[in-house]
Amino acid sequence: MFVHWGLYSLAARHEWVKYREELTDEQYQVYFDHFDPDRYDPVQWARTAKAAGMRYVVLTTKHHDGFCLWDSALTDYKVTNTPHGRDLVGPFVRACRAEGLKVGFYYSLIDWHHPSFPVDGNHPQRDDEEFKAATADRDIRDYQRYLHGQVRELLTDFGPVDYLFFDFSYAGRHWWGGKGPDDWDSPKLLEMIRDLQPHVLVNDRTGIPGDFVTPEQYQPSGPMTRNGQPVIWEACQTLNGSWGYDRDNLDHKSADLLVRMLVDGVSKGGNLLLNVGPTGRGDLDPRAVAALGELGRWTDLHERSVRGCGPSTYTAPVDCRYTQRGDRLYVHLFSWPLRHLHLPGLAGRVRYAQLLNDASEITRTEIAPGEPVLNTQMGGQPAGTLTLQLPVQRPDTPVPVIELFLDTPSGS
Ligand code: GLC
């Protein structure tokens, strides 16, 4: 579970509100002055994540607006100076650990508040000529020290951290003055991280390769590669297009779509990092809780078709996704056909088949190649096809799964 939470949660209209509305520090200060999440309950967050089938939680310790959720010694722009007055990161870490979840920190490389962060086309004050003139001598190296210092704090003050999500590099992208690995001194940053916590997984957005790549708000069309080599990937996805709490945004994905996204990702060797944007009081949005609840009902019954599974070397039929672990091949049906599902290449390779939700047997036939198609007789299947006999009634679950026990393990 990804958690985007900060001052922008009070504006409740997207975490980029400061940029979008070109708000000055003074205008944005109102959210700092009213930040008091009286209902913050990280244990509840962790339990909700776990019940949804998630096994790690990634919190925005600092987003682009520069506001810090922990008591950083390097800035005053932090939660301990708001009406809330207390660190939020420590309780989060303890809650995750208590629930047996891994801990992840998101940290924004971009900083719209820091006095040494050079203004660029991706900054709230990008059109403010006076501001730009007054800040023209900003030196990124001062900011670089701050950034490295803060990452050091995050990796020394909260015990073991499992995962770091930096966000993001944009040298050469359409914004003028874009910044990248030279500006962050990413090689040195990575060196320090490896030194402090050798086991932490780091994403790729410092602009130099990390441990995994991070497609955002799209589903890759197959296993991902870099220079022809497979890479570990994790798609980060929103529930409604916004990362931060966005009260009036109604573009919510159905639970059905969310399950399909999870399955689709695993069938391509990837992982899903699904976001929630808690409210300014610290509650998970009820709409998020409902979606995660449905996701949890599906994973509860179907966990073994995704966890620890990867792509199969078999090619799935239309509207299906395959995942595989050893001799188990899982057929995920994105649509429910009439009575028969034809699986190319699987004839003679399956020793048993069942619906995963209730372990009810699925019987199988092999239609002899060349068999004609007659009024009431199926035919016309290529050699090697295995045909499953499905009930007319589709199981009442977002994505039904058939578990195939293969004779000989093949594929990965
Ligand atoms: C983007 C956005 C940001 C969000 C992130 C999550 O880069 O700038 O708001 O935190 O993606 O992946």
Coordinates of C-alpha atoms and ligand atoms in Angstrom, one line a residue:
M1 CA 0.0 0.0 0.0
F2 CA 1.2 3.4 -1.0
V3 CA 0.2 6.3 1.3
H4 CA 0.2 9.9 0.1
W5 CA -0.4 12.1 3.0
G6 CA 0.6 15.6 3.9
L7 CA -0.5 19.2 3.9
Y8 CA -2.2 18.8 0.5
S9 CA -4.6 16.4 2.2
L10 CA -6.3 19.5 3.7
A11 CA -6.7 21.2 0.4
A12 CA -8.2 17.9 -0.7
R13 CA -7.7 18.6 -4.4
H14 CA -4.7 16.6 -5.5
E15 CA -1.1 16.6 -4.1
W16 CA 0.0 18.9 -6.9
V17 CA -2.3 21.7 -5.8
K18 CA 0.5 24.0 -5.0
Y19 CA 1.9 23.6 -8.5
R20 CA -1.4 23.6 -10.3
E21 CA -2.7 26.8 -8.6
E22 CA 0.7 28.4 -8.5
L23 CA 0.3 29.0 -4.7
T24 CA 3.0 30.9 -2.9
D25 CA 4.5 29.7 0.3
E26 CA 2.3 32.2 2.1
Q27 CA -0.8 31.0 0.5
Y28 CA 0.1 27.4 1.2
Q29 CA 0.9 28.1 4.8
V30 CA -2.8 27.9 5.8
Y31 CA -2.5 24.1 5.5
F32 CA 0.5 24.0 7.7
D33 CA -1.3 26.1 10.3
H34 CA -4.3 23.8 10.3
F35 CA -2.6 20.4 10.1
D36 CA -3.9 18.4 13.0
P37 CA -4.7 14.8 12.1
D38 CA -6.6 13.9 15.3
R39 CA -7.7 10.6 13.9
Y40 CA -4.3 9.3 12.8
D41 CA -4.2 5.6 13.5
P42 CA -1.4 3.9 11.7
V43 CA -2.3 0.5 13.3
Q44 CA -5.7 0.8 11.5
W45 CA -3.8 1.6 8.2
A46 CA -1.5 -1.3 8.6
R47 CA -4.4 -3.7 9.4
T48 CA -6.4 -2.5 6.4
A49 CA -3.4 -3.0 4.2
K50 CA -2.7 -6.5 5.5
A51 CA -6.4 -7.5 5.2
A52 CA -6.3 -6.4 1.6
G53 CA -3.4 -8.8 1.0
M54 CA -0.6 -6.2 1.0
R55 CA 2.7 -6.9 2.6
Y56 CA 4.4 -3.6 2.8
V57 CA 3.4 0.1 3.2
V58 CA 5.2 3.1 1.7
L59 CA 4.6 6.5 3.3
T60 CA 5.3 9.9 1.8
T61 CA 7.8 11.2 4.4
K62 CA 8.1 14.3 2.3
H63 CA 6.3 15.1 -0.9
H64 CA 7.1 17.8 -3.5
D65 CA 5.7 20.5 -1.2
G66 CA 8.7 19.9 1.0
F67 CA 6.7 19.3 4.2
C68 CA 8.2 16.6 6.5
L69 CA 6.2 14.1 8.4
W70 CA 9.0 13.5 10.9
D71 CA 10.9 15.7 13.3
S72 CA 13.9 16.4 10.9
A73 CA 16.7 18.3 12.5
L74 CA 17.4 20.0 9.2
T75 CA 14.2 22.0 8.7
D76 CA 11.4 23.8 10.6
Y77 CA 9.0 22.8 7.8
K78 CA 7.8 19.7 9.7
V79 CA 4.9 18.2 11.5
T80 CA 6.3 18.9 14.9
N81 CA 5.8 22.6 14.3
T82 CA 2.1 22.2 13.2
P83 CA -0.8 22.1 15.7
H84 CA -0.4 18.3 15.7
G85 CA 3.1 18.8 17.1
R86 CA 4.2 15.1 17.0
D87 CA 6.2 12.9 14.7
L88 CA 4.1 10.8 12.4
V89 CA 6.8 8.5 10.9
G90 CA 7.8 6.6 14.1
P91 CA 4.3 5.5 14.9
F92 CA 3.8 4.4 11.3
V93 CA 7.0 2.3 11.3
R94 CA 6.0 0.7 14.6
A95 CA 2.5 -0.1 13.4
C96 CA 3.8 -1.8 10.2
R97 CA 6.3 -3.9 12.1
A98 CA 3.7 -4.9 14.7
E99 CA 1.5 -6.2 11.9
G100 CA 4.4 -8.0 10.2
L101 CA 4.5 -5.6 7.3
K102 CA 7.6 -4.3 5.6
V103 CA 8.3 -0.6 5.8
G104 CA 8.8 1.8 2.9
F105 CA 9.6 5.5 2.7
Y106 CA 8.7 7.7 -0.2
Y107 CA 11.0 10.8 -0.4
S108 CA 10.5 13.6 -2.9
L109 CA 13.7 14.8 -4.6
I110 CA 11.7 17.8 -5.8
D111 CA 11.2 20.4 -3.1
W112 CA 8.9 23.4 -3.7
H113 CA 9.7 24.9 -0.3
H114 CA 13.4 24.6 0.2
P115 CA 15.2 28.0 -0.1
S116 CA 18.0 26.5 -2.1
F117 CA 16.0 24.5 -4.6
P118 CA 16.4 26.3 -8.0
V119 CA 13.1 27.3 -9.5
D120 CA 12.3 25.4 -12.7
G121 CA 9.4 24.8 -15.0
N122 CA 8.1 22.3 -12.5
H123 CA 7.8 24.7 -9.7
P124 CA 4.8 26.6 -8.3
Q125 CA 6.6 29.9 -8.9
R126 CA 7.6 29.1 -12.5
D127 CA 5.7 32.1 -13.9
D128 CA 6.5 34.5 -11.1
E129 CA 9.2 36.8 -12.7
E130 CA 9.9 38.7 -9.5
F131 CA 10.3 35.5 -7.5
K132 CA 12.6 34.0 -10.2
A133 CA 14.8 37.1 -10.2
A134 CA 15.0 37.1 -6.5
T135 CA 16.0 33.5 -6.3
A136 CA 18.3 33.3 -9.4
D137 CA 21.4 32.6 -7.3
R138 CA 20.0 29.4 -5.6
D139 CA 22.7 26.7 -5.5
I140 CA 21.5 23.1 -6.0
R141 CA 24.5 22.0 -4.0
D142 CA 23.0 23.5 -0.8
Y143 CA 19.8 21.6 -1.5
Q144 CA 21.9 18.4 -2.3
R145 CA 23.4 18.5 1.2
Y146 CA 19.9 18.8 2.7
L147 CA 18.5 16.0 0.7
H148 CA 21.4 13.6 1.6
G149 CA 21.1 14.7 5.2
Q150 CA 17.4 14.0 5.3
V151 CA 17.8 10.6 3.8
R152 CA 20.5 9.8 6.4
E153 CA 18.0 10.8 9.1
L154 CA 15.3 8.5 7.7
L155 CA 17.7 5.6 7.5
T156 CA 19.2 6.1 11.0
D157 CA 16.2 7.3 13.2
F158 CA 13.6 4.6 12.4
G159 CA 15.3 1.2 12.5
P160 CA 15.4 -1.1 9.5
V161 CA 13.8 0.3 6.4
D162 CA 12.9 -2.2 3.6
Y163 CA 12.2 0.1 0.7
L164 CA 12.8 3.6 -0.6
F165 CA 10.8 5.4 -3.3
F166 CA 12.5 8.6 -4.6
D167 CA 10.5 10.9 -6.7
F168 CA 11.6 12.0 -9.4
S169 CA 14.2 13.0 -12.0
Y170 CA 13.2 15.1 -15.0
A171 CA 16.4 16.2 -16.7
G172 CA 15.6 16.5 -20.4
R173 CA 11.8 16.3 -19.9
H174 CA 9.5 19.1 -21.1
W175 CA 10.0 21.4 -18.0
W176 CA 12.8 23.9 -18.3
G177 CA 15.5 23.6 -15.8
G178 CA 14.8 19.9 -15.3
K179 CA 16.8 18.1 -12.7
G180 CA 18.4 14.7 -12.6
P181 CA 21.2 12.5 -11.1
D182 CA 23.8 15.2 -11.3
D183 CA 21.6 17.6 -9.3
W184 CA 20.8 15.0 -6.6
D185 CA 24.3 13.5 -6.8
S186 CA 22.6 10.2 -7.1
P187 CA 25.7 8.0 -7.1
K188 CA 26.8 9.3 -3.8
L189 CA 23.2 9.2 -2.4
L190 CA 23.0 5.5 -3.4
E191 CA 26.4 4.8 -1.9
M192 CA 25.3 6.3 1.5
I193 CA 22.1 4.3 1.4
R194 CA 23.9 1.0 0.7
D195 CA 26.3 1.8 3.5
L196 CA 23.6 2.7 6.1
Q197 CA 21.1 -0.1 5.2
P198 CA 22.5 -2.6 2.7
H199 CA 19.3 -4.5 2.4
V200 CA 17.0 -1.6 1.5
L201 CA 15.4 -1.8 -2.0
V202 CA 15.7 1.5 -3.9
N203 CA 13.6 2.5 -6.9
D204 CA 14.9 3.9 -10.2
R205 CA 13.8 7.6 -10.0
T206 CA 17.1 9.0 -8.7
G207 CA 17.9 8.8 -12.4
I208 CA 20.4 6.0 -12.1
P209 CA 19.4 2.3 -12.0
G210 CA 18.2 1.1 -8.6
D211 CA 16.7 -2.3 -7.6
F212 CA 13.4 -2.0 -9.5
V213 CA 11.6 0.1 -12.0
T214 CA 8.4 2.0 -11.4
P215 CA 5.8 2.3 -14.2
E216 CA 3.2 4.8 -13.0
Q217 CA -0.5 4.7 -13.7
Y218 CA -0.3 2.3 -16.7
Q219 CA 0.0 -1.5 -17.1
P220 CA 3.1 -2.6 -19.0
S221 CA 2.3 -4.8 -21.9
G222 CA 4.7 -7.6 -20.9
P223 CA 7.6 -8.4 -18.6
M224 CA 9.8 -5.3 -18.4
T225 CA 13.4 -5.2 -19.6
R226 CA 16.3 -2.8 -19.5
N227 CA 18.9 -3.2 -22.3
G228 CA 17.3 -6.5 -23.1
Q229 CA 17.7 -7.8 -19.6
P230 CA 14.6 -8.5 -17.4
V231 CA 14.1 -6.0 -14.6
I232 CA 12.1 -6.2 -11.4
W233 CA 9.2 -3.9 -11.7
E234 CA 6.4 -2.6 -9.6
A235 CA 3.4 -0.6 -11.0
C236 CA 2.2 2.2 -8.8
Q237 CA -1.5 2.8 -9.2
T238 CA -4.1 5.1 -7.8
L239 CA -7.6 4.4 -6.8
N240 CA -9.0 7.5 -8.6
G241 CA -6.2 9.1 -10.5
S242 CA -5.0 11.3 -7.6
W243 CA -2.4 10.3 -5.1
G244 CA -3.4 12.7 -2.4
Y245 CA -6.9 12.9 -0.9
D246 CA -9.1 14.4 -3.6
R247 CA -12.6 14.9 -2.1
D248 CA -14.6 15.6 -5.3
N249 CA -12.8 13.2 -7.6
L250 CA -15.3 10.4 -8.5
D251 CA -13.1 8.6 -10.9
H252 CA -12.8 5.5 -8.8
K253 CA -11.7 2.2 -10.2
S254 CA -14.0 -0.7 -9.5
A255 CA -12.7 -3.5 -7.3
D256 CA -13.1 -5.7 -10.3
L257 CA -10.6 -3.6 -12.3
L258 CA -8.2 -3.4 -9.3
V259 CA -8.1 -7.2 -9.1
R260 CA -7.5 -7.5 -12.8
M261 CA -4.7 -5.0 -12.5
L262 CA -3.1 -7.0 -9.8
V263 CA -3.4 -10.3 -11.7
D264 CA -2.3 -8.7 -15.0
G265 CA 0.9 -7.4 -13.3
V266 CA 1.8 -10.7 -11.7
S267 CA 1.2 -12.5 -15.0
K268 CA 3.9 -10.2 -16.4
G269 CA 6.3 -10.7 -13.5
G270 CA 5.4 -7.4 -11.8
N271 CA 4.1 -6.2 -8.5
L272 CA 1.4 -3.7 -7.5
L273 CA 1.8 -0.7 -5.2
L274 CA -1.8 0.6 -4.7
N275 CA -2.2 4.0 -3.3
V276 CA -4.5 5.5 -0.7
G277 CA -4.8 9.2 0.2
P278 CA -5.9 9.6 3.8
T279 CA -7.9 12.6 4.8
G280 CA -6.6 15.6 6.7
R281 CA -7.8 14.0 9.9
G282 CA -5.8 10.9 9.1
D283 CA -8.7 8.6 8.2
L284 CA -8.5 6.3 5.2
D285 CA -11.2 7.5 2.8
P286 CA -14.2 5.2 3.2
R287 CA -14.2 4.7 -0.6
A288 CA -10.6 3.3 -0.3
V289 CA -11.6 1.1 2.6
A290 CA -14.4 -0.4 0.6
A291 CA -12.2 -1.0 -2.4
L292 CA -9.5 -2.6 -0.3
G293 CA -12.1 -4.7 1.5
E294 CA -13.2 -6.2 -1.8
L295 CA -9.6 -6.7 -2.9
G296 CA -9.0 -8.5 0.4
R297 CA -12.0 -10.8 -0.1
W298 CA -10.6 -11.8 -3.5
T299 CA -7.0 -12.3 -2.2
D300 CA -8.3 -14.3 0.8
L301 CA -9.6 -17.0 -1.5
H302 CA -7.1 -16.6 -4.3
E303 CA -3.8 -15.7 -2.6
R304 CA -1.9 -18.6 -4.0
S305 CA -2.6 -17.7 -7.6
V306 CA -0.6 -14.5 -7.2
R307 CA 1.7 -14.5 -4.2
G308 CA 5.1 -16.0 -5.2
C309 CA 3.9 -16.6 -8.7
G310 CA 5.3 -15.3 -11.9
P311 CA 4.7 -15.4 -15.6
S312 CA 4.2 -18.8 -17.4
T313 CA 5.8 -19.9 -20.6
Y314 CA 2.4 -21.0 -21.8
T315 CA 0.3 -18.5 -23.7
A316 CA -3.0 -17.7 -22.2
P317 CA -6.2 -17.7 -24.3
V318 CA -8.1 -14.5 -25.0
D319 CA -9.4 -12.6 -21.9
C320 CA -7.3 -14.8 -19.5
R321 CA -4.1 -14.3 -17.6
Y322 CA -1.7 -17.1 -16.6
T323 CA 0.4 -17.1 -13.5
Q324 CA 2.6 -20.0 -12.5
R325 CA 4.5 -21.4 -9.5
G326 CA 6.2 -24.7 -10.1
D327 CA 3.6 -27.3 -11.2
R328 CA 0.6 -25.0 -10.6
L329 CA -0.7 -23.0 -13.4
Y330 CA -3.5 -20.5 -12.6
V331 CA -6.0 -19.4 -15.2
H332 CA -7.6 -16.1 -14.4
L333 CA -10.7 -15.5 -16.3
F334 CA -11.3 -11.8 -17.1
S335 CA -14.6 -12.7 -18.8
W336 CA -16.7 -15.8 -18.4
P337 CA -17.3 -17.9 -21.5
L338 CA -20.2 -20.2 -22.2
R339 CA -19.3 -23.6 -20.8
H340 CA -15.9 -24.2 -22.4
L341 CA -12.4 -22.8 -22.2
H342 CA -9.9 -24.0 -24.7
L343 CA -6.3 -24.0 -23.6
P344 CA -3.8 -24.4 -26.4
G345 CA -0.8 -26.6 -25.7
L346 CA -2.0 -28.1 -22.5
A347 CA -3.5 -31.4 -23.7
G348 CA -1.9 -34.3 -21.8
R349 CA -0.2 -32.0 -19.4
V350 CA -2.8 -31.4 -16.7
R351 CA -3.5 -34.1 -14.0
Y352 CA -6.2 -32.2 -12.1
A353 CA -8.1 -28.9 -12.4
Q354 CA -10.3 -27.1 -9.9
L355 CA -11.9 -23.7 -9.3
L356 CA -9.7 -22.1 -6.7
N357 CA -12.5 -20.4 -4.8
D358 CA -14.2 -23.6 -3.7
A359 CA -12.0 -26.5 -4.9
S360 CA -14.7 -27.8 -7.1
E361 CA -13.4 -30.1 -9.8
I362 CA -13.3 -28.8 -13.4
T363 CA -13.6 -31.6 -15.8
R364 CA -11.5 -31.7 -19.0
T365 CA -11.7 -33.0 -22.5
E366 CA -9.4 -33.1 -25.5
I367 CA -11.1 -32.6 -28.8
A368 CA -9.4 -34.7 -31.4
P369 CA -7.7 -32.5 -34.0
G370 CA -9.6 -32.5 -37.2
E371 CA -12.9 -33.2 -35.4
P372 CA -15.5 -31.3 -37.5
V373 CA -17.7 -28.6 -36.1
L374 CA -21.2 -30.0 -36.1
N375 CA -24.6 -28.7 -34.8
T376 CA -24.1 -29.9 -31.2
Q377 CA -20.5 -31.0 -31.4
M378 CA -17.4 -28.9 -30.8
G379 CA -14.4 -29.2 -33.1
G380 CA -11.9 -27.2 -35.0
Q381 CA -9.4 -26.9 -32.2
P382 CA -5.7 -27.0 -33.0
A383 CA -3.8 -30.1 -31.9
G384 CA -2.7 -30.1 -28.3
T385 CA -5.7 -28.1 -27.0
L386 CA -7.2 -29.0 -23.6
T387 CA -10.8 -28.0 -23.1
L388 CA -12.2 -27.2 -19.7
Q389 CA -15.9 -27.7 -18.9
L390 CA -17.1 -24.6 -17.0
P391 CA -20.3 -24.2 -15.1
V392 CA -22.8 -21.8 -16.6
Q393 CA -22.8 -19.8 -13.4
R394 CA -19.7 -17.8 -12.9
P395 CA -18.4 -17.9 -9.4
D396 CA -19.4 -14.7 -7.5
T397 CA -15.9 -13.1 -7.4
P398 CA -14.3 -10.3 -9.4
V399 CA -11.9 -12.7 -11.2
P400 CA -12.5 -16.5 -11.1
V401 CA -9.4 -18.6 -11.0
I402 CA -8.9 -22.2 -12.2
E403 CA -6.0 -24.0 -10.6
L404 CA -4.3 -26.5 -12.9
F405 CA -2.0 -29.2 -11.5
L406 CA 0.6 -29.8 -14.3
D407 CA 2.1 -33.2 -14.9
T408 CA 5.5 -31.8 -15.6
P409 CA 6.6 -28.4 -14.3
S410 CA 7.4 -26.2 -17.2
G411 CA 7.7 -22.5 -17.5
S412 CA 8.7 -20.4 -14.5
Ligands
GLC1 C1 4.4 11.3 -9.6 C2 3.8 12.5 -8.9 C3 3.5 12.3 -7.5 C4 3.3 10.9 -7.0 C5 4.2 9.9 -7.7 C6 3.8 8.5 -7.3 O1 5.7 11.4 -9.9 O2 4.6 13.6 -9.0 O3 2.6 13.2 -7.0 O4 3.8 11.0 -5.7 O5 4.2 10.1 -9.0 O6 4.5 7.6 -8.1

